Coordinates of C-alpha atoms in Angstrom, one line a residue:
M1 CA 0.0 0.0 0.0
E2 CA 1.2 3.5 -0.8
T3 CA 2.5 5.7 2.1
H4 CA 1.0 9.1 2.8
D5 CA 3.4 10.8 5.2
K6 CA 4.9 13.3 2.7
V7 CA 3.6 16.9 2.9
Q8 CA 2.0 17.4 -0.6
F9 CA 0.6 21.0 -0.2
D10 CA 1.8 24.3 1.2
F11 CA -0.7 26.2 3.4
S12 CA 1.8 28.5 5.0
G13 CA 0.1 31.5 6.6
E14 CA -3.4 30.2 6.0
V15 CA -5.9 29.9 8.9
A16 CA -8.0 26.7 9.2
V17 CA -10.7 25.3 11.5
V18 CA -11.1 21.6 11.8
T19 CA -14.1 20.3 13.8
G20 CA -14.2 16.8 15.2
A21 CA -10.4 16.9 15.4
A22 CA -9.7 15.1 18.7
S23 CA -9.5 11.7 17.0
G24 CA -9.7 9.7 13.8
I25 CA -10.0 11.5 10.5
G26 CA -10.4 15.0 12.0
R27 CA -7.2 14.6 14.0
E28 CA -5.3 13.5 10.9
V29 CA -6.7 16.4 8.8
A30 CA -5.6 18.9 11.5
R31 CA -2.2 17.2 11.7
Q32 CA -1.6 17.5 7.9
F33 CA -2.7 21.1 7.8
V34 CA -0.3 22.0 10.6
A35 CA 2.5 20.0 8.8
A36 CA 1.7 22.0 5.7
G37 CA 2.2 25.3 7.5
A38 CA -1.4 26.3 8.4
H39 CA -2.6 27.8 11.7
V40 CA -5.2 25.3 12.8
Y41 CA -8.1 25.8 15.3
V42 CA -8.6 22.3 16.7
N43 CA -12.3 21.8 17.7
D44 CA -14.0 18.9 19.5
L45 CA -16.4 18.5 22.4
D46 CA -13.9 17.4 25.1
P47 CA -11.5 20.1 26.1
A48 CA -9.0 17.6 27.6
K49 CA -8.8 15.7 24.3
V50 CA -8.5 18.9 22.3
D51 CA -5.6 20.1 24.5
A52 CA -3.8 16.8 24.0
V53 CA -4.0 17.1 20.2
V54 CA -2.9 20.7 20.3
A55 CA 0.1 19.7 22.5
E56 CA 1.0 16.9 20.1
L57 CA 0.7 19.1 17.0
G58 CA 2.7 22.1 18.3
G59 CA 2.7 25.8 18.0
N60 CA 0.5 26.3 14.9
A61 CA -2.4 24.4 16.6
I62 CA -4.9 26.3 18.7
A63 CA -7.4 24.8 21.1
A64 CA -11.1 25.5 20.2
A65 CA -13.2 23.1 22.2
G66 CA -16.9 23.4 22.0
D67 CA -20.2 21.9 20.8
V68 CA -20.6 22.5 17.1
T69 CA -24.4 22.4 17.4
A70 CA -24.2 25.6 19.5
L71 CA -24.2 28.9 17.7
S72 CA -21.9 30.3 20.4
T73 CA -19.2 27.8 19.6
A74 CA -19.2 28.7 15.9
T75 CA -19.3 32.5 16.5
G76 CA -16.6 32.1 19.1
I77 CA -14.2 30.3 16.9
V78 CA -14.7 32.5 13.9
E79 CA -14.4 35.7 16.0
A80 CA -11.2 34.3 17.6
A81 CA -9.7 33.7 14.1
K82 CA -10.7 37.2 13.0
A83 CA -9.3 38.8 16.0
K84 CA -5.9 37.0 15.9
Y85 CA -5.4 36.7 12.1
G86 CA -7.9 38.9 10.5
K87 CA -9.2 36.1 8.3
L88 CA -10.4 32.5 8.0
D89 CA -9.2 30.6 4.9
I90 CA -10.4 27.1 5.5
L91 CA -13.2 25.3 7.3
V92 CA -13.3 21.5 7.5
N93 CA -16.5 20.1 9.1
C94 CA -15.5 16.7 10.3
A95 CA -17.6 16.5 13.5
G96 CA -20.1 13.7 13.5
I97 CA -21.4 10.7 15.5
A98 CA -22.7 7.3 14.4
D99 CA -26.2 6.0 14.8
E100 CA -27.1 2.7 16.4
M101 CA -27.6 0.6 13.2
V102 CA -30.9 -0.9 14.3
P103 CA -34.1 -1.6 12.4
T104 CA -36.2 1.5 11.6
L105 CA -39.1 0.4 13.8
E106 CA -36.7 0.2 16.8
Q107 CA -34.9 3.5 16.3
D108 CA -35.0 6.0 19.2
L109 CA -36.2 9.4 18.0
D110 CA -34.1 11.5 20.4
R111 CA -30.9 9.6 19.2
W112 CA -32.0 10.1 15.6
Q113 CA -32.3 13.8 16.2
H114 CA -29.0 14.0 18.0
V115 CA -27.1 12.4 15.1
L116 CA -28.6 14.9 12.7
D117 CA -27.8 17.8 15.0
V118 CA -24.1 17.0 15.3
S119 CA -23.4 16.2 11.6
L120 CA -25.9 18.4 9.7
R121 CA -26.8 21.2 12.1
G122 CA -23.2 21.4 13.2
S123 CA -21.9 21.6 9.7
Y124 CA -24.5 24.2 8.8
V125 CA -23.9 26.5 11.8
M126 CA -20.1 26.4 11.4
S127 CA -20.3 27.0 7.6
R128 CA -22.8 29.9 8.0
E129 CA -20.6 31.7 10.6
A130 CA -17.4 31.0 8.7
G131 CA -19.3 32.2 5.5
R132 CA -19.9 35.6 7.1
L133 CA -16.1 36.2 7.3
M134 CA -15.3 34.5 4.0
T135 CA -17.9 36.4 2.0
A136 CA -16.6 39.7 3.3
A137 CA -13.1 38.6 2.3
R138 CA -14.3 37.2 -1.0
S139 CA -12.2 34.1 -0.4
G140 CA -12.5 30.8 1.4
K141 CA -12.6 27.0 1.2
I142 CA -15.0 24.7 3.0
V143 CA -15.0 20.9 3.1
N144 CA -17.9 19.0 4.6
F145 CA -18.0 15.4 5.5
A146 CA -20.5 13.2 3.8
S147 CA -20.2 9.4 3.7
I148 CA -21.0 6.4 1.6
A149 CA -24.2 6.4 3.8
G150 CA -25.2 9.6 2.1
V151 CA -25.0 8.2 -1.4
V152 CA -26.1 4.6 -1.1
G153 CA -28.8 2.9 1.1
L154 CA -27.6 1.3 4.3
P155 CA -30.4 -0.5 6.1
G156 CA -30.9 0.5 9.8
R157 CA -28.9 3.8 9.4
N158 CA -31.7 6.3 8.8
A159 CA -30.3 9.1 11.0
Y160 CA -26.7 8.9 9.8
S161 CA -27.7 8.5 6.2
A162 CA -30.2 11.4 6.3
A163 CA -27.5 13.6 7.9
K164 CA -24.9 12.8 5.3
A165 CA -27.2 13.0 2.3
G166 CA -28.3 16.4 3.7
I167 CA -24.6 17.5 3.8
V168 CA -24.2 16.6 0.1
M169 CA -27.1 18.9 -0.9
M170 CA -26.1 21.6 1.6
T171 CA -22.6 21.6 0.0
K172 CA -24.1 22.0 -3.4
T173 CA -26.4 24.9 -2.4
M174 CA -23.7 26.8 -0.6
A175 CA -21.3 26.3 -3.5
A176 CA -23.9 27.7 -5.9
E177 CA -24.6 30.6 -3.5
W178 CA -21.1 31.6 -2.5
G179 CA -19.2 30.9 -5.7
G180 CA -19.4 34.5 -6.8
F181 CA -17.6 35.5 -3.5
G182 CA -14.7 33.3 -4.4
I183 CA -15.6 30.6 -1.9
R184 CA -15.4 27.0 -2.9
V185 CA -17.5 24.4 -1.0
N186 CA -17.0 20.7 -1.5
A187 CA -17.6 17.4 0.3
I188 CA -15.8 14.2 1.0
A189 CA -17.7 10.9 1.2
P190 CA -15.4 8.4 2.9
G191 CA -16.0 4.6 3.1
Y192 CA -15.1 2.5 6.1
I193 CA -11.9 4.1 7.6
E194 CA -9.9 2.8 10.5
T195 CA -11.2 5.2 13.2
P196 CA -12.6 4.9 16.7
M197 CA -16.1 5.2 15.3
V198 CA -15.5 2.2 13.0
D199 CA -13.7 0.3 15.8
D200 CA -16.9 0.7 17.9
L201 CA -19.0 -0.7 15.1
M202 CA -16.6 -3.6 14.9
S203 CA -16.7 -4.3 18.7
R204 CA -20.5 -4.4 18.6
G205 CA -20.5 -6.8 15.7
R206 CA -22.3 -4.3 13.4
I207 CA -19.6 -4.8 10.8
T208 CA -16.7 -7.3 10.2
D209 CA -13.5 -7.4 8.3
D210 CA -15.1 -9.9 5.8
M211 CA -18.1 -7.7 5.3
V212 CA -16.0 -4.6 4.4
H213 CA -13.3 -6.4 2.5
G214 CA -15.8 -8.4 0.5
R215 CA -17.8 -5.3 -0.5
T216 CA -14.9 -2.9 -1.2
P217 CA -13.1 -3.2 -4.6
L218 CA -9.7 -2.3 -3.0
R219 CA -10.5 -5.0 -0.4
R220 CA -9.4 -3.2 2.8
F221 CA -10.3 -0.4 5.2
G222 CA -9.0 3.0 4.5
E223 CA -6.7 5.0 6.7
P224 CA -7.3 8.5 8.1
S225 CA -4.4 9.8 6.1
E226 CA -6.1 8.6 2.9
I227 CA -9.0 11.0 3.6
A228 CA -6.9 13.9 4.9
G229 CA -4.9 14.0 1.6
P230 CA -8.0 14.6 -0.6
V231 CA -9.3 17.2 2.0
L232 CA -6.0 19.2 1.6
F233 CA -6.3 18.8 -2.2
L234 CA -9.8 20.3 -2.2
C235 CA -8.5 23.3 -0.2
S236 CA -5.4 23.8 -2.4
S237 CA -4.9 25.8 -5.6
A238 CA -4.8 22.5 -7.4
A239 CA -8.6 22.3 -7.0
S240 CA -9.2 26.0 -7.8
Y241 CA -12.0 25.2 -10.3
V242 CA -13.7 22.5 -8.1
T243 CA -16.8 23.5 -6.1
G244 CA -20.1 21.8 -5.3
A245 CA -18.5 18.4 -5.7
C246 CA -18.8 15.3 -3.5
L247 CA -15.6 13.3 -3.8
S248 CA -16.0 9.6 -3.0
V249 CA -12.9 8.3 -1.1
D250 CA -14.2 4.8 -0.3
G251 CA -12.0 2.2 -2.0
G252 CA -14.6 1.9 -4.8
W253 CA -17.5 1.1 -2.5
A254 CA -20.0 3.4 -4.2
A255 CA -18.9 2.4 -7.6
F256 CA -19.5 -1.3 -7.1
G257 CA -22.9 -2.4 -8.2
G258 CA -22.5 -6.1 -8.6
I259 CA -23.3 -9.1 -6.4
T260 CA -19.8 -10.3 -5.8
L261 CA -16.4 -8.8 -6.5
P262 CA -14.3 -10.5 -9.2
A263 CA -11.4 -12.5 -8.0
A264 CA -8.1 -10.7 -7.6
E265 CA -5.3 -12.3 -9.7

């Protein structure tokens, strides 16, 4: 498998916010932005975990703990960036939680709403407040996190799927609305990636290695670094004419429409 440790883009002097950055994909995204020279506001719900990531990443990382579903969190982070740097160049909305993967008739309504609030409301609130600063500057890049669950049907995952499908369409509408301000808005749709969220699904028997390998053309789980790289690409000048897109980074999951994968030779 290819390695992904090399810094591929230069974001020196740019200011980024990464939500859901205490672990998994968000943490790797924050790490790669810092390695590429950006000043990165590291957001997650648990202040202790945020502080640990900031200590690990070093001087260009800034703690910004808070609940992304709360307007006060979004305004606080954006105002902090404006006060310190006078701008906000990049927002990556990675915060999200998984649903319970149970039959529709057994799903808890409060849990259903909470999943939508964190992924969809949180991404909307953060994007709206960042958009105020970006539209004034007539420049900015936003990357939202969708999922294979937002583009294909996964039984028992109504909340997560609805949230991620909503993110795809929110990305398109914001891209259409803000393109004239020089703001690009895109989404990433990961497949099954080796993260604490997926580890939890594995531990509860909701998914198995065989299930994922047997359904994914590349026949393996992805790694957080394999998602972070495309995020940085979408925020770079290499993607200067890309907006409103949802990039599948799933090992071929969404592309496969057969019954069984062909044998590897």
